[in-house]
Amino acid sequence: MVLLKVLRKQKIKESQARVLLLGLDNAGKSTLVAQILDEDMRSVAPTFGFQINTLTRDGINLHIWDIGGQQSLRPFWHNYFEKTDFLIWVVDACAPARLDKCIQELQTVLQQEDRLIGTGVLIWINKVDIGRENISLIEERLEKEVLGTLRENHNVGVIPCSAFTGEGINEGLDFVCDEIKSRLFVL
Ligand SMILES: Nc1nc2c(ncn2[C@@H]2O[C@H](COP(=O)(O)OP(=O)(O)OP(=O)(O)O)[C@@H](O)[C@H]2O)c(=O)[nH]1
Ligand SMILES: [Mg+2]
């Protein structure tokens, strides 16, 4: 555990951070990346496998690993956990019917995965341009079912956002960078 923290800290000193972007299929992960990189969001298609993009922000090179979220791909998620500094979990605000599954997968990832202990976590509640009315419900469920346990081992942020309008994107990326930098001074 301490060694893991030292290694992470060394990497952050070198201004490199590996950010894992996960969540159920159709949550909007790849569209968020396209918005962040100012690319054409209309050309985004479901991710079969993964895509890596690098974004420099606040002096840190964020290597964003965007992993496909379809059910058939989830058994392979664990292949990407190694050396992760930060986890972004994307929830689809327009799919309350999939919230049970979403929370269950998040719990599986974070509570059963030693290699992610101590990473920062941002939960982005995406698509609020059309799913704003579900934000409170999602936040309440997360608070009740996930966040208590999660906060024992992670700094956690929950931010509503929209890949389409850009709402909440800067706020989310600021949280990622601030959290990563805060770990430079703590062991
Ligand atoms: N209204 C709205 N639609 C969005 C938003 N973000 C993504 N979408 C749509 O949601 C659908 C899925 O987006 P993707 O980015 O492919 O989702 P993903 O999470 O990468 O899915 P997988 O690669 O299968 O895991 C697409 O039709 C997007 O246009 C958003 O902020 N608002
Ligand atoms: Mg995708």
PDB file of C-alpha atoms and ligand atoms in Angstrom:
ATOM      1  CA  MET A   1       0.000   0.000   0.000  1.00  0.00           C
ATOM      2  CA  VAL A   2       2.749   2.464   0.986  1.00  0.00           C
ATOM      3  CA  LEU A   3       4.885   1.343  -1.961  1.00  0.00           C
ATOM      4  CA  LEU A   4       1.937   1.895  -4.290  1.00  0.00           C
ATOM      5  CA  LYS A   5       1.604   5.434  -2.940  1.00  0.00           C
ATOM      6  CA  VAL A   6       5.343   6.134  -3.377  1.00  0.00           C
ATOM      7  CA  LEU A   7       5.260   4.908  -6.975  1.00  0.00           C
ATOM      8  CA  ARG A   8       2.185   6.976  -7.749  1.00  0.00           C
ATOM      9  CA  LYS A   9       3.785  10.021  -6.180  1.00  0.00           C
ATOM     10  CA  GLN A  10       6.978   9.607  -8.216  1.00  0.00           C
ATOM     11  CA  LYS A  11       4.960   9.449 -11.415  1.00  0.00           C
ATOM     12  CA  ILE A  12       2.958  12.527 -10.501  1.00  0.00           C
ATOM     13  CA  LYS A  13       6.228  14.362  -9.792  1.00  0.00           C
ATOM     14  CA  GLU A  14       7.113  13.568 -13.386  1.00  0.00           C
ATOM     15  CA  SER A  15       3.758  15.127 -14.323  1.00  0.00           C
ATOM     16  CA  GLN A  16       2.308  11.915 -15.718  1.00  0.00           C
ATOM     17  CA  ALA A  17      -1.010  10.524 -14.559  1.00  0.00           C
ATOM     18  CA  ARG A  18      -3.006   7.581 -15.807  1.00  0.00           C
ATOM     19  CA  VAL A  19      -6.733   8.230 -15.719  1.00  0.00           C
ATOM     20  CA  LEU A  20      -9.146   5.344 -16.197  1.00  0.00           C
ATOM     21  CA  LEU A  21     -12.505   6.269 -17.718  1.00  0.00           C
ATOM     22  CA  LEU A  22     -15.122   3.638 -16.936  1.00  0.00           C
ATOM     23  CA  GLY A  23     -18.869   3.208 -16.745  1.00  0.00           C
ATOM     24  CA  LEU A  24     -21.638   1.280 -18.455  1.00  0.00           C
ATOM     25  CA  ASP A  25     -21.930   1.347 -22.235  1.00  0.00           C
ATOM     26  CA  ASN A  26     -23.714   4.371 -23.692  1.00  0.00           C
ATOM     27  CA  ALA A  27     -22.923   6.529 -20.618  1.00  0.00           C
ATOM     28  CA  GLY A  28     -21.081   9.000 -22.830  1.00  0.00           C
ATOM     29  CA  LYS A  29     -17.418   8.330 -21.948  1.00  0.00           C
ATOM     30  CA  SER A  30     -16.032   8.665 -25.464  1.00  0.00           C
ATOM     31  CA  THR A  31     -18.233  11.684 -26.168  1.00  0.00           C
ATOM     32  CA  LEU A  32     -16.828  13.345 -23.035  1.00  0.00           C
ATOM     33  CA  VAL A  33     -13.307  12.704 -24.341  1.00  0.00           C
ATOM     34  CA  ALA A  34     -14.267  14.173 -27.726  1.00  0.00           C
ATOM     35  CA  GLN A  35     -15.656  17.279 -25.999  1.00  0.00           C
ATOM     36  CA  ILE A  36     -12.515  17.637 -23.873  1.00  0.00           C
ATOM     37  CA  LEU A  37     -10.258  17.330 -26.928  1.00  0.00           C
ATOM     38  CA  ASP A  38     -12.515  19.554 -29.028  1.00  0.00           C
ATOM     39  CA  GLU A  39     -13.110  16.761 -31.524  1.00  0.00           C
ATOM     40  CA  ASP A  40     -16.231  15.946 -33.535  1.00  0.00           C
ATOM     41  CA  MET A  41     -18.682  14.365 -31.078  1.00  0.00           C
ATOM     42  CA  ARG A  42     -20.969  13.133 -33.859  1.00  0.00           C
ATOM     43  CA  SER A  43     -18.339  10.667 -35.094  1.00  0.00           C
ATOM     44  CA  VAL A  44     -18.155   8.854 -31.740  1.00  0.00           C
ATOM     45  CA  ALA A  45     -19.172   5.185 -31.933  1.00  0.00           C
ATOM     46  CA  PRO A  46     -19.335   2.491 -29.232  1.00  0.00           C
ATOM     47  CA  THR A  47     -15.863   1.539 -27.999  1.00  0.00           C
ATOM     48  CA  PHE A  48     -14.816  -2.058 -28.597  1.00  0.00           C
ATOM     49  CA  GLY A  49     -11.677  -2.334 -26.515  1.00  0.00           C
ATOM     50  CA  PHE A  50     -10.053   0.927 -25.432  1.00  0.00           C
ATOM     51  CA  GLN A  51      -8.628   4.232 -26.630  1.00  0.00           C
ATOM     52  CA  ILE A  52      -5.895   6.328 -25.038  1.00  0.00           C
ATOM     53  CA  ASN A  53      -5.768  10.107 -25.355  1.00  0.00           C
ATOM     54  CA  THR A  54      -3.440  12.540 -23.633  1.00  0.00           C
ATOM     55  CA  LEU A  55      -4.495  15.900 -22.351  1.00  0.00           C
ATOM     56  CA  THR A  56      -2.145  18.402 -20.722  1.00  0.00           C
ATOM     57  CA  ARG A  57      -3.842  20.402 -18.035  1.00  0.00           C
ATOM     58  CA  ASP A  58      -2.531  22.336 -15.087  1.00  0.00           C
ATOM     59  CA  GLY A  59       0.993  21.066 -15.832  1.00  0.00           C
ATOM     60  CA  ILE A  60      -0.038  17.408 -15.733  1.00  0.00           C
ATOM     61  CA  ASN A  61      -0.153  15.025 -18.689  1.00  0.00           C
ATOM     62  CA  LEU A  62      -3.383  13.147 -18.161  1.00  0.00           C
ATOM     63  CA  HIS A  63      -3.308   9.889 -20.106  1.00  0.00           C
ATOM     64  CA  ILE A  64      -6.999   9.079 -20.393  1.00  0.00           C
ATOM     65  CA  TRP A  65      -7.838   5.411 -20.926  1.00  0.00           C
ATOM     66  CA  ASP A  66     -11.357   5.252 -22.337  1.00  0.00           C
ATOM     67  CA  ILE A  67     -12.563   1.672 -21.929  1.00  0.00           C
ATOM     68  CA  GLY A  68     -15.593   0.150 -23.656  1.00  0.00           C
ATOM     69  CA  GLY A  69     -18.426  -0.450 -21.194  1.00  0.00           C
ATOM     70  CA  GLN A  70     -20.512  -3.108 -22.915  1.00  0.00           C
ATOM     71  CA  GLN A  71     -21.377  -6.117 -20.800  1.00  0.00           C
ATOM     72  CA  SER A  72     -19.217  -8.460 -22.871  1.00  0.00           C
ATOM     73  CA  LEU A  73     -16.212  -6.171 -22.287  1.00  0.00           C
ATOM     74  CA  ARG A  74     -16.574  -5.723 -18.516  1.00  0.00           C
ATOM     75  CA  PRO A  75     -14.785  -8.981 -17.619  1.00  0.00           C
ATOM     76  CA  PHE A  76     -11.701  -7.428 -19.248  1.00  0.00           C
ATOM     77  CA  TRP A  77     -11.780  -4.149 -17.281  1.00  0.00           C
ATOM     78  CA  HIS A  78      -9.396  -5.539 -14.691  1.00  0.00           C
ATOM     79  CA  ASN A  79      -6.672  -5.660 -17.351  1.00  0.00           C
ATOM     80  CA  TYR A  80      -6.513  -1.872 -17.260  1.00  0.00           C
ATOM     81  CA  PHE A  81      -6.338  -1.237 -13.494  1.00  0.00           C
ATOM     82  CA  GLU A  82      -2.555  -1.436 -13.134  1.00  0.00           C
ATOM     83  CA  LYS A  83      -0.791   1.878 -12.441  1.00  0.00           C
ATOM     84  CA  THR A  84      -4.026   3.858 -12.403  1.00  0.00           C
ATOM     85  CA  ASP A  85      -3.793   7.206 -10.603  1.00  0.00           C
ATOM     86  CA  PHE A  86      -7.354   8.328 -10.993  1.00  0.00           C
ATOM     87  CA  LEU A  87     -10.707   6.771 -11.851  1.00  0.00           C
ATOM     88  CA  ILE A  88     -13.480   8.657 -13.609  1.00  0.00           C
ATOM     89  CA  TRP A  89     -16.786   6.801 -13.467  1.00  0.00           C
ATOM     90  CA  VAL A  90     -19.498   8.013 -15.834  1.00  0.00           C
ATOM     91  CA  VAL A  91     -23.198   7.611 -14.975  1.00  0.00           C
ATOM     92  CA  ASP A  92     -25.915   8.145 -17.593  1.00  0.00           C
ATOM     93  CA  ALA A  93     -28.424  10.625 -16.149  1.00  0.00           C
ATOM     94  CA  CYS A  94     -30.926   9.540 -18.797  1.00  0.00           C
ATOM     95  CA  ALA A  95     -30.939   5.886 -17.813  1.00  0.00           C
ATOM     96  CA  PRO A  96     -32.369   5.595 -14.277  1.00  0.00           C
ATOM     97  CA  ALA A  97     -33.456   2.050 -15.154  1.00  0.00           C
ATOM     98  CA  ARG A  98     -29.770   1.117 -15.437  1.00  0.00           C
ATOM     99  CA  LEU A  99     -28.754   2.745 -12.156  1.00  0.00           C
ATOM    100  CA  ASP A 100     -28.864  -0.538 -10.199  1.00  0.00           C
ATOM    101  CA  LYS A 101     -26.472  -2.119 -12.666  1.00  0.00           C
ATOM    102  CA  CYS A 102     -24.295   0.978 -12.772  1.00  0.00           C
ATOM    103  CA  ILE A 103     -23.930   1.084  -8.980  1.00  0.00           C
ATOM    104  CA  GLN A 104     -23.323  -2.647  -8.797  1.00  0.00           C
ATOM    105  CA  GLU A 105     -20.501  -2.445 -11.363  1.00  0.00           C
ATOM    106  CA  LEU A 106     -18.945   0.540  -9.580  1.00  0.00           C
ATOM    107  CA  GLN A 107     -19.009  -1.332  -6.276  1.00  0.00           C
ATOM    108  CA  THR A 108     -17.455  -4.380  -7.902  1.00  0.00           C
ATOM    109  CA  VAL A 109     -14.657  -2.311  -9.396  1.00  0.00           C
ATOM    110  CA  LEU A 110     -13.794  -0.260  -6.338  1.00  0.00           C
ATOM    111  CA  GLN A 111     -14.458  -2.578  -3.455  1.00  0.00           C
ATOM    112  CA  GLN A 112     -12.835  -5.661  -4.891  1.00  0.00           C
ATOM    113  CA  GLU A 113      -9.857  -4.137  -6.598  1.00  0.00           C
ATOM    114  CA  ASP A 114      -6.704  -3.632  -4.535  1.00  0.00           C
ATOM    115  CA  ARG A 115      -4.834  -1.937  -7.363  1.00  0.00           C
ATOM    116  CA  LEU A 116      -7.240   1.006  -7.250  1.00  0.00           C
ATOM    117  CA  ILE A 117      -6.927   1.668  -3.513  1.00  0.00           C
ATOM    118  CA  GLY A 118      -6.015   5.290  -2.921  1.00  0.00           C
ATOM    119  CA  THR A 119      -6.829   6.568  -6.402  1.00  0.00           C
ATOM    120  CA  GLY A 120      -8.925   9.698  -6.676  1.00  0.00           C
ATOM    121  CA  VAL A 121     -12.445   9.127  -7.975  1.00  0.00           C
ATOM    122  CA  LEU A 122     -14.686  11.445  -9.946  1.00  0.00           C
ATOM    123  CA  ILE A 123     -18.249  10.378 -10.651  1.00  0.00           C
ATOM    124  CA  TRP A 124     -19.501  12.338 -13.626  1.00  0.00           C
ATOM    125  CA  ILE A 125     -23.308  12.288 -13.942  1.00  0.00           C
ATOM    126  CA  ASN A 126     -23.471  12.870 -17.693  1.00  0.00           C
ATOM    127  CA  LYS A 127     -26.203  13.976 -20.139  1.00  0.00           C
ATOM    128  CA  VAL A 128     -27.763  16.461 -17.744  1.00  0.00           C
ATOM    129  CA  ASP A 129     -28.764  18.517 -20.799  1.00  0.00           C
ATOM    130  CA  ILE A 130     -31.664  16.073 -21.108  1.00  0.00           C
ATOM    131  CA  GLY A 131     -31.604  14.176 -17.792  1.00  0.00           C
ATOM    132  CA  ARG A 132     -31.397  16.995 -15.277  1.00  0.00           C
ATOM    133  CA  GLU A 133     -34.487  15.834 -13.403  1.00  0.00           C
ATOM    134  CA  ASN A 134     -32.679  12.614 -12.405  1.00  0.00           C
ATOM    135  CA  ILE A 135     -29.635  14.251 -10.787  1.00  0.00           C
ATOM    136  CA  SER A 136     -31.046  14.267  -7.229  1.00  0.00           C
ATOM    137  CA  LEU A 137     -32.177  10.655  -7.438  1.00  0.00           C
ATOM    138  CA  ILE A 138     -28.760   9.543  -8.688  1.00  0.00           C
ATOM    139  CA  GLU A 139     -26.901  11.597  -6.083  1.00  0.00           C
ATOM    140  CA  GLU A 140     -29.081  10.188  -3.292  1.00  0.00           C
ATOM    141  CA  ARG A 141     -28.560   6.604  -4.425  1.00  0.00           C
ATOM    142  CA  LEU A 142     -24.812   7.116  -4.737  1.00  0.00           C
ATOM    143  CA  GLU A 143     -24.656   8.720  -1.303  1.00  0.00           C
ATOM    144  CA  LYS A 144     -26.632   5.929   0.303  1.00  0.00           C
ATOM    145  CA  GLU A 145     -25.104   2.941  -1.473  1.00  0.00           C
ATOM    146  CA  VAL A 146     -21.587   3.811  -2.532  1.00  0.00           C
ATOM    147  CA  LEU A 147     -19.978   6.959  -1.236  1.00  0.00           C
ATOM    148  CA  GLY A 148     -19.681   6.071   2.459  1.00  0.00           C
ATOM    149  CA  THR A 149     -17.486   3.074   1.730  1.00  0.00           C
ATOM    150  CA  LEU A 150     -15.734   4.764  -1.153  1.00  0.00           C
ATOM    151  CA  ARG A 151     -14.583   7.711   0.947  1.00  0.00           C
ATOM    152  CA  GLU A 152     -12.686   5.356   3.260  1.00  0.00           C
ATOM    153  CA  ASN A 153     -10.059   4.776   0.561  1.00  0.00           C
ATOM    154  CA  HIS A 154     -10.575   7.525  -1.999  1.00  0.00           C
ATOM    155  CA  ASN A 155     -11.037  11.261  -2.402  1.00  0.00           C
ATOM    156  CA  VAL A 156     -14.365  11.384  -4.219  1.00  0.00           C
ATOM    157  CA  GLY A 157     -16.102  14.066  -6.271  1.00  0.00           C
ATOM    158  CA  VAL A 158     -19.584  13.857  -7.785  1.00  0.00           C
ATOM    159  CA  ILE A 159     -20.265  16.363 -10.566  1.00  0.00           C
ATOM    160  CA  PRO A 160     -23.219  16.589 -12.989  1.00  0.00           C
ATOM    161  CA  CYS A 161     -22.059  17.275 -16.541  1.00  0.00           C
ATOM    162  CA  SER A 162     -22.973  17.247 -20.184  1.00  0.00           C
ATOM    163  CA  ALA A 163     -20.589  16.199 -22.927  1.00  0.00           C
ATOM    164  CA  PHE A 164     -22.866  18.014 -25.366  1.00  0.00           C
ATOM    165  CA  THR A 165     -23.012  21.429 -23.693  1.00  0.00           C
ATOM    166  CA  GLY A 166     -19.704  21.253 -21.812  1.00  0.00           C
ATOM    167  CA  GLU A 167     -21.387  21.872 -18.454  1.00  0.00           C
ATOM    168  CA  GLY A 168     -19.386  20.434 -15.556  1.00  0.00           C
ATOM    169  CA  ILE A 169     -16.415  19.444 -17.702  1.00  0.00           C
ATOM    170  CA  ASN A 170     -13.929  22.061 -16.467  1.00  0.00           C
ATOM    171  CA  GLU A 171     -15.129  21.570 -12.917  1.00  0.00           C
ATOM    172  CA  GLY A 172     -14.540  17.828 -13.255  1.00  0.00           C
ATOM    173  CA  LEU A 173     -11.085  18.193 -14.792  1.00  0.00           C
ATOM    174  CA  ASP A 174     -10.125  20.708 -12.079  1.00  0.00           C
ATOM    175  CA  PHE A 175     -11.163  18.155  -9.471  1.00  0.00           C
ATOM    176  CA  VAL A 176      -9.008  15.502 -11.189  1.00  0.00           C
ATOM    177  CA  CYS A 177      -5.919  17.743 -11.362  1.00  0.00           C
ATOM    178  CA  ASP A 178      -6.309  19.177  -7.841  1.00  0.00           C
ATOM    179  CA  GLU A 179      -6.779  15.719  -6.356  1.00  0.00           C
ATOM    180  CA  ILE A 180      -3.751  14.313  -8.181  1.00  0.00           C
ATOM    181  CA  LYS A 181      -1.592  17.264  -7.112  1.00  0.00           C
ATOM    182  CA  SER A 182      -2.807  17.065  -3.510  1.00  0.00           C
ATOM    183  CA  ARG A 183      -1.252  13.616  -3.251  1.00  0.00           C
ATOM    184  CA  LEU A 184       2.208  15.041  -3.957  1.00  0.00           C
ATOM    185  CA  PHE A 185       2.290  16.424  -0.443  1.00  0.00           C
ATOM    186  CA  VAL A 186       0.784  13.484   1.427  1.00  0.00           C
ATOM    187  CA  LEU A 187       2.168  10.004   1.922  1.00  0.00           C
TER     188      LEU A 187
HETATM  189  N1  LIG B   1     -27.920  14.270 -24.764  1.00  0.00           N
HETATM  190  C1  LIG B   1     -26.682  13.831 -24.567  1.00  0.00           C
HETATM  191  N2  LIG B   1     -26.257  12.711 -25.196  1.00  0.00           N
HETATM  192  C2  LIG B   1     -24.994  12.298 -24.971  1.00  0.00           C
HETATM  193  C3  LIG B   1     -24.124  12.999 -24.103  1.00  0.00           C
HETATM  194  N3  LIG B   1     -22.948  12.333 -24.070  1.00  0.00           N
HETATM  195  C4  LIG B   1     -23.081  11.280 -24.891  1.00  0.00           C
HETATM  196  N4  LIG B   1     -24.303  11.251 -25.451  1.00  0.00           N
HETATM  197  C5  LIG B   1     -24.798  10.254 -26.402  1.00  0.00           C
HETATM  198  O1  LIG B   1     -24.784   8.985 -25.764  1.00  0.00           O
HETATM  199  C6  LIG B   1     -24.473   7.958 -26.713  1.00  0.00           C
HETATM  200  C7  LIG B   1     -23.328   7.118 -26.200  1.00  0.00           C
HETATM  201  O2  LIG B   1     -22.146   7.887 -26.154  1.00  0.00           O
HETATM  202  P1  LIG B   1     -20.689   7.223 -26.109  1.00  0.00           P
HETATM  203  O3  LIG B   1     -19.735   8.329 -25.856  1.00  0.00           O
HETATM  204  O4  LIG B   1     -20.444   6.369 -27.278  1.00  0.00           O
HETATM  205  O5  LIG B   1     -20.824   6.288 -24.811  1.00  0.00           O
HETATM  206  P2  LIG B   1     -19.700   5.371 -24.153  1.00  0.00           P
HETATM  207  O6  LIG B   1     -19.859   5.487 -22.683  1.00  0.00           O
HETATM  208  O7  LIG B   1     -18.349   5.701 -24.704  1.00  0.00           O
HETATM  209  O8  LIG B   1     -20.151   3.913 -24.610  1.00  0.00           O
HETATM  210  P3  LIG B   1     -19.228   2.598 -24.810  1.00  0.00           P
HETATM  211  O9  LIG B   1     -18.069   2.965 -25.672  1.00  0.00           O
HETATM  212  O10 LIG B   1     -20.127   1.580 -25.460  1.00  0.00           O
HETATM  213  O11 LIG B   1     -18.809   2.156 -23.441  1.00  0.00           O
HETATM  214  C8  LIG B   1     -24.168   8.682 -28.030  1.00  0.00           C
HETATM  215  O12 LIG B   1     -25.330   8.632 -28.835  1.00  0.00           O
HETATM  216  C9  LIG B   1     -23.872  10.103 -27.608  1.00  0.00           C
HETATM  217  O13 LIG B   1     -24.177  11.050 -28.600  1.00  0.00           O
HETATM  218  C10 LIG B   1     -24.616  14.187 -23.462  1.00  0.00           C
HETATM  219  O14 LIG B   1     -23.941  14.866 -22.674  1.00  0.00           O
HETATM  220  N5  LIG B   1     -25.888  14.531 -23.719  1.00  0.00           N
HETATM  221 MG    MG B   2     -16.947   4.642 -25.781  1.00  0.00          MG
END
